[in-house]
Short mmCIF file of C-alpha atoms and ligand atoms in Angstrom, two decimals:
data_model
loop_
_atom_site.label_atom_id
_atom_site.label_comp_id
_atom_site.label_asym_id
_atom_site.label_seq_id
_atom_site.Cartn_x
_atom_site.Cartn_y
_atom_site.Cartn_z
CA MET A 646 -0.15 0.03 0.23
CA ASN A 647 1.20 3.28 -0.77
CA TRP A 648 0.98 6.39 1.32
CA VAL A 649 -2.23 8.00 0.27
CA SER A 650 -3.99 4.73 0.63
CA VAL A 651 -2.71 4.65 4.21
CA LEU A 652 -3.53 7.82 4.99
CA ARG A 653 -7.02 7.36 3.14
CA GLU A 654 -7.61 4.39 6.01
CA ARG A 655 -7.12 7.17 8.31
CA GLU A 656 -9.83 9.74 6.96
CA SER A 657 -12.74 9.47 9.77
CA LEU A 658 -9.57 10.88 12.20
CA PHE A 659 -8.62 13.49 10.50
CA ARG A 660 -11.95 14.92 9.09
CA ARG A 661 -12.22 15.68 13.81
CA ALA A 662 -10.30 18.92 12.52
CA PRO A 663 -12.25 21.54 13.43
CA SER A 664 -14.00 24.09 11.18
CA ALA A 665 -16.32 27.35 11.76
CA HIS A 666 -20.09 26.22 12.45
CA ASN A 667 -18.73 22.39 11.65
CA THR A 668 -19.45 23.17 7.56
CA GLN A 669 -16.54 21.04 6.84
CA PRO A 670 -16.17 22.78 3.85
CA TRP A 671 -12.83 20.48 2.44
CA THR A 672 -13.11 18.36 -0.42
CA ILE A 673 -10.47 15.58 -0.35
CA ASP A 674 -8.91 14.50 -3.43
CA TYR A 675 -6.67 10.97 -3.50
CA ARG A 676 -4.60 11.15 -6.24
CA SER A 677 -1.82 7.86 -7.08
CA ASP A 678 1.27 10.19 -5.03
CA ASP A 679 -0.64 13.29 -3.83
CA ILE A 680 -3.78 14.11 -1.78
CA VAL A 681 -5.25 17.56 -3.05
CA ILE A 682 -7.80 19.61 -0.38
CA GLY A 683 -10.06 22.19 -1.77
CA VAL A 684 -12.80 23.70 -0.76
CA ASP A 685 -16.76 23.17 -1.18
CA PRO A 686 -18.14 26.22 -1.88
CA ALA A 687 -21.92 25.13 -0.66
CA ARG A 688 -20.03 24.38 2.83
CA SER A 689 -18.44 28.01 3.28
CA LEU A 690 -20.25 30.73 5.19
CA PRO A 691 -20.56 34.11 2.63
CA GLY A 692 -22.42 35.61 5.30
CA SER A 693 -20.74 35.14 8.19
CA ASP A 694 -17.32 34.76 6.86
CA PRO A 695 -17.22 37.13 3.90
CA THR A 696 -13.00 37.73 3.64
CA GLY A 697 -12.71 33.85 3.87
CA ARG A 698 -10.65 34.08 7.73
CA ASP A 699 -12.09 31.25 9.24
CA LEU A 700 -12.14 29.30 6.17
CA ALA A 701 -8.43 29.97 5.23
CA LEU A 702 -7.46 29.05 9.47
CA GLY A 703 -9.66 25.90 8.97
CA LEU A 704 -7.91 24.84 6.07
CA GLY A 705 -4.80 25.42 7.46
CA ALA A 706 -6.32 23.41 10.96
CA PHE A 707 -7.26 20.27 8.27
CA ALA A 708 -3.77 20.54 6.73
CA GLU A 709 -1.76 20.71 10.30
CA THR A 710 -4.32 17.35 11.29
CA CYS A 711 -3.87 15.56 8.27
CA LEU A 712 0.26 16.01 8.66
CA ILE A 713 0.32 14.94 12.51
CA VAL A 714 -1.98 12.06 11.32
CA ALA A 715 0.29 11.13 8.64
CA ALA A 716 3.45 11.44 11.02
CA ASP A 717 2.10 9.19 13.34
CA ALA A 718 1.23 6.34 11.21
CA GLY A 719 4.84 6.89 9.97
CA LEU A 720 4.89 8.58 6.73
CA ALA A 721 7.02 11.51 5.85
CA VAL A 722 4.51 13.72 4.34
CA ASP A 723 4.65 17.68 4.00
CA CYS A 724 1.95 20.15 2.67
CA ASP A 725 2.50 22.39 -0.17
CA LEU A 726 0.55 26.01 -0.12
CA SER A 727 2.03 27.28 -3.16
CA ASP A 728 -1.35 27.28 -4.85
CA PRO A 729 -3.88 30.41 -2.92
CA HIS A 730 -7.13 27.64 -3.88
CA ARG A 731 -5.65 24.19 -2.76
CA ILE A 732 -3.88 22.52 -0.21
CA ARG A 733 -1.62 19.77 -1.65
CA LEU A 734 -0.36 16.73 0.76
CA HIS A 735 3.45 14.90 -1.02
CA SER A 736 5.63 12.49 -0.05
CA SER A 737 8.49 14.14 1.84
CA PRO A 738 12.33 13.12 2.48
CA ALA A 739 11.58 12.93 6.35
CA LYS A 740 8.40 12.76 8.54
CA TYR A 741 6.82 16.48 9.80
CA ASP A 742 8.39 16.98 13.56
CA THR A 743 5.49 17.16 15.33
CA ILE A 744 4.87 16.52 19.36
CA PHE A 745 1.13 15.41 19.06
CA ARG A 746 0.39 12.31 18.03
CA SER A 747 -3.83 11.11 16.64
CA VAL A 748 -4.72 10.46 20.53
CA ASP A 749 -4.50 14.51 20.51
CA ILE A 750 -6.54 14.62 17.33
CA GLU A 751 -9.20 11.97 18.52
CA ALA A 752 -9.44 13.94 21.83
CA ARG A 753 -9.72 17.20 20.55
CA ARG A 754 -12.79 19.44 21.04
CA VAL A 755 -14.05 22.41 21.68
CA ALA A 756 -15.88 23.20 25.18
CA ARG A 757 -18.31 25.93 25.11
CA GLY A 758 -19.95 24.79 28.88
CA PRO A 759 -18.55 27.02 32.22
CA TYR A 760 -14.68 27.07 32.96
CA GLY A 761 -13.05 26.91 36.29
CA GLU A 762 -12.09 30.16 37.75
CA GLY A 763 -8.85 31.11 37.18
CA LEU A 764 -6.29 32.57 35.07
CA LEU A 765 -3.41 30.38 32.75
CA ASP A 766 -0.32 30.40 34.73
CA LEU A 767 2.55 31.84 33.11
CA VAL A 768 4.25 28.39 32.57
CA ILE A 769 1.69 28.02 30.07
CA LEU A 770 1.55 31.05 28.34
CA ALA A 771 5.48 31.00 28.08
CA ALA A 772 4.96 27.18 26.05
CA LEU A 773 2.64 29.13 23.63
CA GLU A 774 4.06 30.15 20.03
CA PRO A 775 4.64 33.56 19.34
CA GLY A 776 2.16 36.10 18.40
CA ILE A 777 -0.61 34.77 20.72
CA VAL A 778 -1.98 37.32 23.49
CA HIS A 779 -3.19 36.83 26.94
CA VAL A 780 -6.27 38.99 27.50
CA ARG A 781 -8.78 38.58 30.96
CA SER A 782 -11.83 37.66 30.02
CA ARG A 783 -13.98 39.81 32.36
CA ASP A 784 -12.13 42.85 30.35
CA LEU A 785 -13.98 41.17 26.88
CA ALA A 786 -17.20 40.52 28.83
CA GLY A 787 -19.12 43.52 27.36
CA GLU A 788 -17.15 43.48 23.90
CA LEU A 789 -18.94 39.93 23.12
CA GLU A 790 -22.77 41.40 24.28
CA VAL A 791 -21.68 44.26 21.66
CA ALA A 792 -20.49 41.55 19.30
CA ASP A 793 -23.25 39.15 20.05
CA ARG A 794 -25.93 41.86 19.27
CA TRP A 795 -24.39 42.63 16.18
CA MET A 796 -24.06 39.05 15.25
CA PHE A 797 -27.73 38.10 16.09
CA GLY A 798 -28.66 41.45 14.11
CA THR A 799 -27.29 41.02 11.16
CA PRO A 800 -29.49 38.91 9.11
CA PRO A 801 -27.11 36.89 6.77
CA VAL A 802 -25.00 36.61 10.29
CA ALA A 803 -27.82 35.10 11.88
CA ARG A 804 -29.61 33.24 8.83
CA GLU A 805 -26.08 31.24 8.46
CA LEU A 806 -26.11 30.38 12.00
CA ARG A 807 -29.88 28.93 11.93
CA GLU A 808 -28.82 27.16 8.85
CA TRP A 809 -26.03 25.07 10.31
CA LEU A 810 -27.82 24.86 13.84
CA ARG A 811 -29.00 20.91 14.30
CA LEU A 812 -31.61 20.98 17.43
CA ASP A 813 -33.44 17.72 16.65
CA PRO A 814 -32.16 14.36 16.81
CA SER A 815 -34.19 12.69 14.04
CA ASP A 816 -32.78 15.51 11.61
CA PRO A 817 -31.05 13.31 9.40
CA ARG A 818 -27.97 15.87 9.59
CA TYR A 819 -27.65 15.72 12.98
CA ARG A 820 -24.48 12.87 13.18
CA GLN A 821 -23.20 14.51 10.00
CA ASP A 822 -22.24 18.86 10.38
CA GLY A 823 -23.07 21.79 12.19
CA LEU A 824 -23.86 22.70 16.02
CA THR A 825 -25.60 20.38 17.53
CA ASP A 826 -27.95 21.45 20.88
CA ARG A 827 -25.45 19.16 22.96
CA ALA A 828 -22.38 20.92 21.34
CA LEU A 829 -24.18 24.30 22.58
CA GLY A 830 -24.41 22.58 25.89
CA LEU A 831 -28.47 23.09 25.38
CA SER A 832 -30.55 20.95 27.28
CA ARG A 833 -33.59 18.65 25.27
CA LEU A 834 -35.86 21.45 26.35
CA GLU A 835 -33.55 23.92 25.64
CA ALA A 836 -33.43 23.06 22.40
CA ARG A 837 -36.81 22.66 21.94
CA VAL A 838 -37.55 26.02 22.93
CA LEU A 839 -35.09 26.96 20.72
CA SER A 840 -36.24 25.62 17.98
CA GLY A 841 -39.36 26.84 17.64
CA ALA A 842 -38.45 30.01 19.03
CA LEU A 843 -36.57 30.56 15.92
CA ARG A 844 -39.26 30.97 13.90
CA ALA A 845 -39.91 34.30 15.80
CA LEU A 846 -36.80 35.85 15.03
CA PRO A 847 -36.54 39.52 16.38
CA ILE A 848 -37.15 37.73 19.92
CA THR A 849 -35.30 34.90 19.25
CA HIS A 850 -32.60 37.17 17.90
CA ARG A 851 -32.81 39.23 21.53
CA LEU A 852 -33.03 36.15 23.58
CA LEU A 853 -30.18 34.20 21.67
CA ALA A 854 -27.73 37.46 22.10
CA ALA A 855 -29.05 38.18 26.10
CA SER A 856 -28.14 34.04 26.73
CA GLY A 857 -24.14 34.64 26.05
CA ARG A 858 -24.21 37.58 28.80
CA ASN A 859 -22.63 36.35 31.32
CA LEU A 860 -20.03 33.76 29.26
CA LEU A 861 -16.57 36.27 30.10
CA ARG A 862 -18.11 37.41 33.38
CA TYR A 863 -15.62 35.18 35.67
CA GLU A 864 -12.15 35.30 36.24
CA GLY A 865 -10.46 33.70 33.51
CA SER A 866 -8.14 33.73 30.72
CA VAL A 867 -9.36 34.52 26.42
CA LEU A 868 -5.88 33.80 24.07
CA VAL A 869 -6.06 36.47 20.75
CA LEU A 870 -3.88 34.12 17.73
CA THR A 871 -2.81 37.88 16.40
CA ALA A 872 -0.79 38.00 12.15
CA GLN A 873 2.91 37.39 12.92
CA CYS A 874 4.65 39.94 10.53
CA SER A 875 5.49 38.64 7.38
CA SER A 876 5.55 40.26 3.82
CA GLN A 877 4.07 36.87 2.50
CA ARG A 878 1.76 35.56 4.92
CA ASP A 879 -0.97 33.35 4.47
CA LEU A 880 -3.66 32.19 6.66
CA ARG A 881 -3.53 29.08 6.29
CA LEU A 882 -0.16 29.02 8.28
CA ASP A 883 -2.28 30.87 10.91
CA GLY A 884 -4.85 27.79 10.96
CA ARG A 885 -1.85 25.74 11.26
CA ARG A 886 -0.61 27.25 14.22
CA LEU A 887 -4.25 27.79 15.67
CA LEU A 888 -4.65 23.68 15.82
CA ARG A 889 -1.26 23.21 17.50
CA THR A 890 -2.26 25.87 20.30
CA TRP A 891 -5.29 24.16 20.81
CA LEU A 892 -3.58 20.87 20.71
CA LEU A 893 -0.81 22.08 23.26
CA LEU A 894 -3.69 23.67 25.32
CA ALA A 895 -5.19 20.52 25.70
CA ARG A 896 -2.39 18.30 26.78
CA PHE A 897 -2.24 20.54 29.79
CA GLY A 898 -6.11 19.71 30.53
CA LEU A 899 -7.54 22.86 29.08
CA ALA A 900 -10.52 23.49 26.69
CA VAL A 901 -11.08 26.18 24.11
CA HIS A 902 -13.97 28.24 23.01
CA PRO A 903 -13.47 30.34 19.98
CA LEU A 904 -15.53 33.52 20.16
CA SER A 905 -15.56 34.96 16.19
CA GLN A 906 -18.17 37.19 16.43
CA LEU A 907 -15.97 39.46 18.26
CA LEU A 908 -13.71 39.56 15.13
CA ASP A 909 -16.48 39.83 12.71
CA CYS A 910 -18.25 42.41 14.37
CA PRO A 911 -16.09 45.60 13.14
CA VAL A 912 -16.54 47.71 16.09
CA THR A 913 -15.41 45.22 18.75
CA ALA A 914 -12.70 43.54 15.90
CA SER A 915 -11.07 47.42 15.73
CA ARG A 916 -10.85 47.59 19.65
CA LEU A 917 -9.44 44.53 20.00
CA ALA A 918 -7.04 45.08 17.56
CA SER A 919 -5.89 48.12 19.25
CA ARG A 920 -5.94 46.41 22.78
CA VAL A 921 -3.60 43.80 21.51
CA GLY A 922 -2.07 46.11 19.43
CA ALA A 923 -1.72 43.78 16.31
CA MET A 924 -4.35 42.37 13.52
CA PRO A 925 -6.13 39.74 15.50
CA LEU A 926 -6.82 36.06 13.59
CA ALA A 927 -8.81 34.11 16.30
CA VAL A 928 -10.17 34.62 19.62
CA PHE A 929 -10.77 31.74 22.04
CA ARG A 930 -11.22 31.10 25.74
CA VAL A 931 -9.61 28.80 27.55
CA GLY A 932 -10.14 26.71 30.88
CA HIS A 933 -10.56 23.59 32.59
CA PRO A 934 -14.56 23.14 31.46
CA ARG A 935 -16.42 22.13 34.03
CA GLN A 936 -18.03 19.12 32.30
CA GLU A 937 -17.16 16.88 29.70
CA PRO A 938 -17.66 18.77 26.06
CA PRO A 939 -19.73 16.46 24.02
CA ARG A 940 -18.15 14.96 20.52
CA SER A 941 -19.47 17.23 17.60
CA ALA A 942 -21.03 15.76 14.32
CA ARG A 943 -18.80 14.31 11.26
CA LEU A 944 -18.99 13.29 7.69
CA SER A 945 -18.28 9.74 6.89
CA SER A 946 -15.53 9.14 5.38
C1 LIG B 928 -11.71 29.18 12.66
C2 LIG B 928 -12.54 28.87 13.41
C3 LIG B 928 -13.45 29.48 13.86
C4 LIG B 928 -14.44 29.29 14.88
N1 LIG B 928 -15.50 29.69 15.21
C5 LIG B 928 -16.46 29.18 16.24
C6 LIG B 928 -16.89 30.34 17.12
O1 LIG B 928 -16.60 31.83 16.80
N2 LIG B 928 -17.80 29.94 18.19
C7 LIG B 928 -17.85 28.19 18.36
O2 LIG B 928 -18.63 28.44 19.23
N3 LIG B 928 -17.00 27.76 17.79
C8 LIG B 928 -16.22 28.29 16.47
N4 LIG B 928 -15.44 27.21 15.99
C9 LIG B 928 -15.35 26.06 16.35
C10 LIG B 928 -16.41 25.41 15.54
O3 LIG B 928 -17.47 25.49 15.41
C11 LIG B 928 -16.03 23.90 16.08
O4 LIG B 928 -14.52 23.22 15.38
C12 LIG B 928 -16.73 22.71 15.13
O5 LIG B 928 -18.01 23.22 15.49
C13 LIG B 928 -16.21 21.23 15.54
O6 LIG B 928 -16.28 21.11 16.60
P1 LIG B 928 -15.04 20.38 17.51
O7 LIG B 928 -14.07 20.99 17.39
O8 LIG B 928 -15.48 20.06 19.16
O9 LIG B 928 -14.85 18.87 16.94
C14 LIG B 928 -14.59 27.98 15.53
C15 LIG B 928 -13.49 26.93 14.51
C16 LIG B 928 -13.02 27.35 13.16
C17 LIG B 928 -11.81 26.41 13.01
#
C-alpha cells in the first residue's frame, strides 16, 4: 500500500479537524502520489465569513491535522501551500516533526460550557508559540455583548448560523455536520424552545444575544492569535498554528471556546486590535471545563 492509501484509511480521524459552524468545507482528492485538499463552496460561509478568514484558518487546521495523523502513522508527508486555492499533501524525505499524535486529534474538541475560575499560569503562557496574546475574560465581557447583538442582528450572519444549527436528533444531518444542541450545551428542553422560537426571529435574536451575556463574566483567560509580521502571510499557516495551540492547551488539560463574533463585528474587532496591538485572527476563551464537552458530528469518510 502506498502512503496515500495508508493515510486514506485514517480519513475519519483527520476529519476530526475543527471548522467554523462545523461545516467541514474541505474536499479531498486522493491521487496516485498526492492528496489535494480543496474547498466545497456549498460549505463555505459567505454571510458570516465574507473575507474567508475562518475558511483559510480551517483549511490550515485541516492540513496540520492531516500531517499529524500521517506522522503518527509513520508516513513522511509534507504540505504545499503555493496554490492559494488548494493544499497539496505530498511525500517528503522526512516525517513531519511534531509532538502531537493521533490520540490528540481524536480527543480534541471545543467546550462551550462553564469553565473553572482562574487565569492561565505563566508556564503555559510561556509554552505558547509567538503572537498569542492573553486578555482577562472580564475585560471582554462587554465587548462580547456588543458582538453578540451585532451577530444576531445582522440577517445574513444570523441566517447562516440558523442553517447550521442541528437542534433535532431526528434530523438526518444531526450526526453529520453543524452545531448540535449538545455541542452548544443546551438541554433537550432548551433546544426545543429554541427550535420553536427560531420562527419568531427578532425575539429569538434578542434572547440568543442575552444568553451569552455572562459567558465572560468570570476570572478566566482569553487568548488572541495575532498575525505574525511577514510579507508573505498565508492565513492557512495561521490555521496550522491555531490547531497546534489548541492541541498544546489540551495537553495541559485545557479546553478552548472560539468567540469569532468578536472579530466579525467591525466595532469590537477594531477595539480588540488596539487592545492587543496587532491584527487578531482568532479569539478563544481557555480553561478547565466543568463538564466533559460532547463530541461533535462529522460527515462520514
Ligand atoms: C476558524 C474557526 C472559527 C471558529 N469560530 C467559532 C465560534 O465563533 N464559536 C464557536 O462556538 N465555535 C467556533 N469554532 C469551533 C467550531 O464550531 C468547531 O470546531 C466545530 O463545531 C467542530 O467541533 P469540535 O471542534 O468540537 O470538533 C471555530 C472553529 C474554527 C476552526
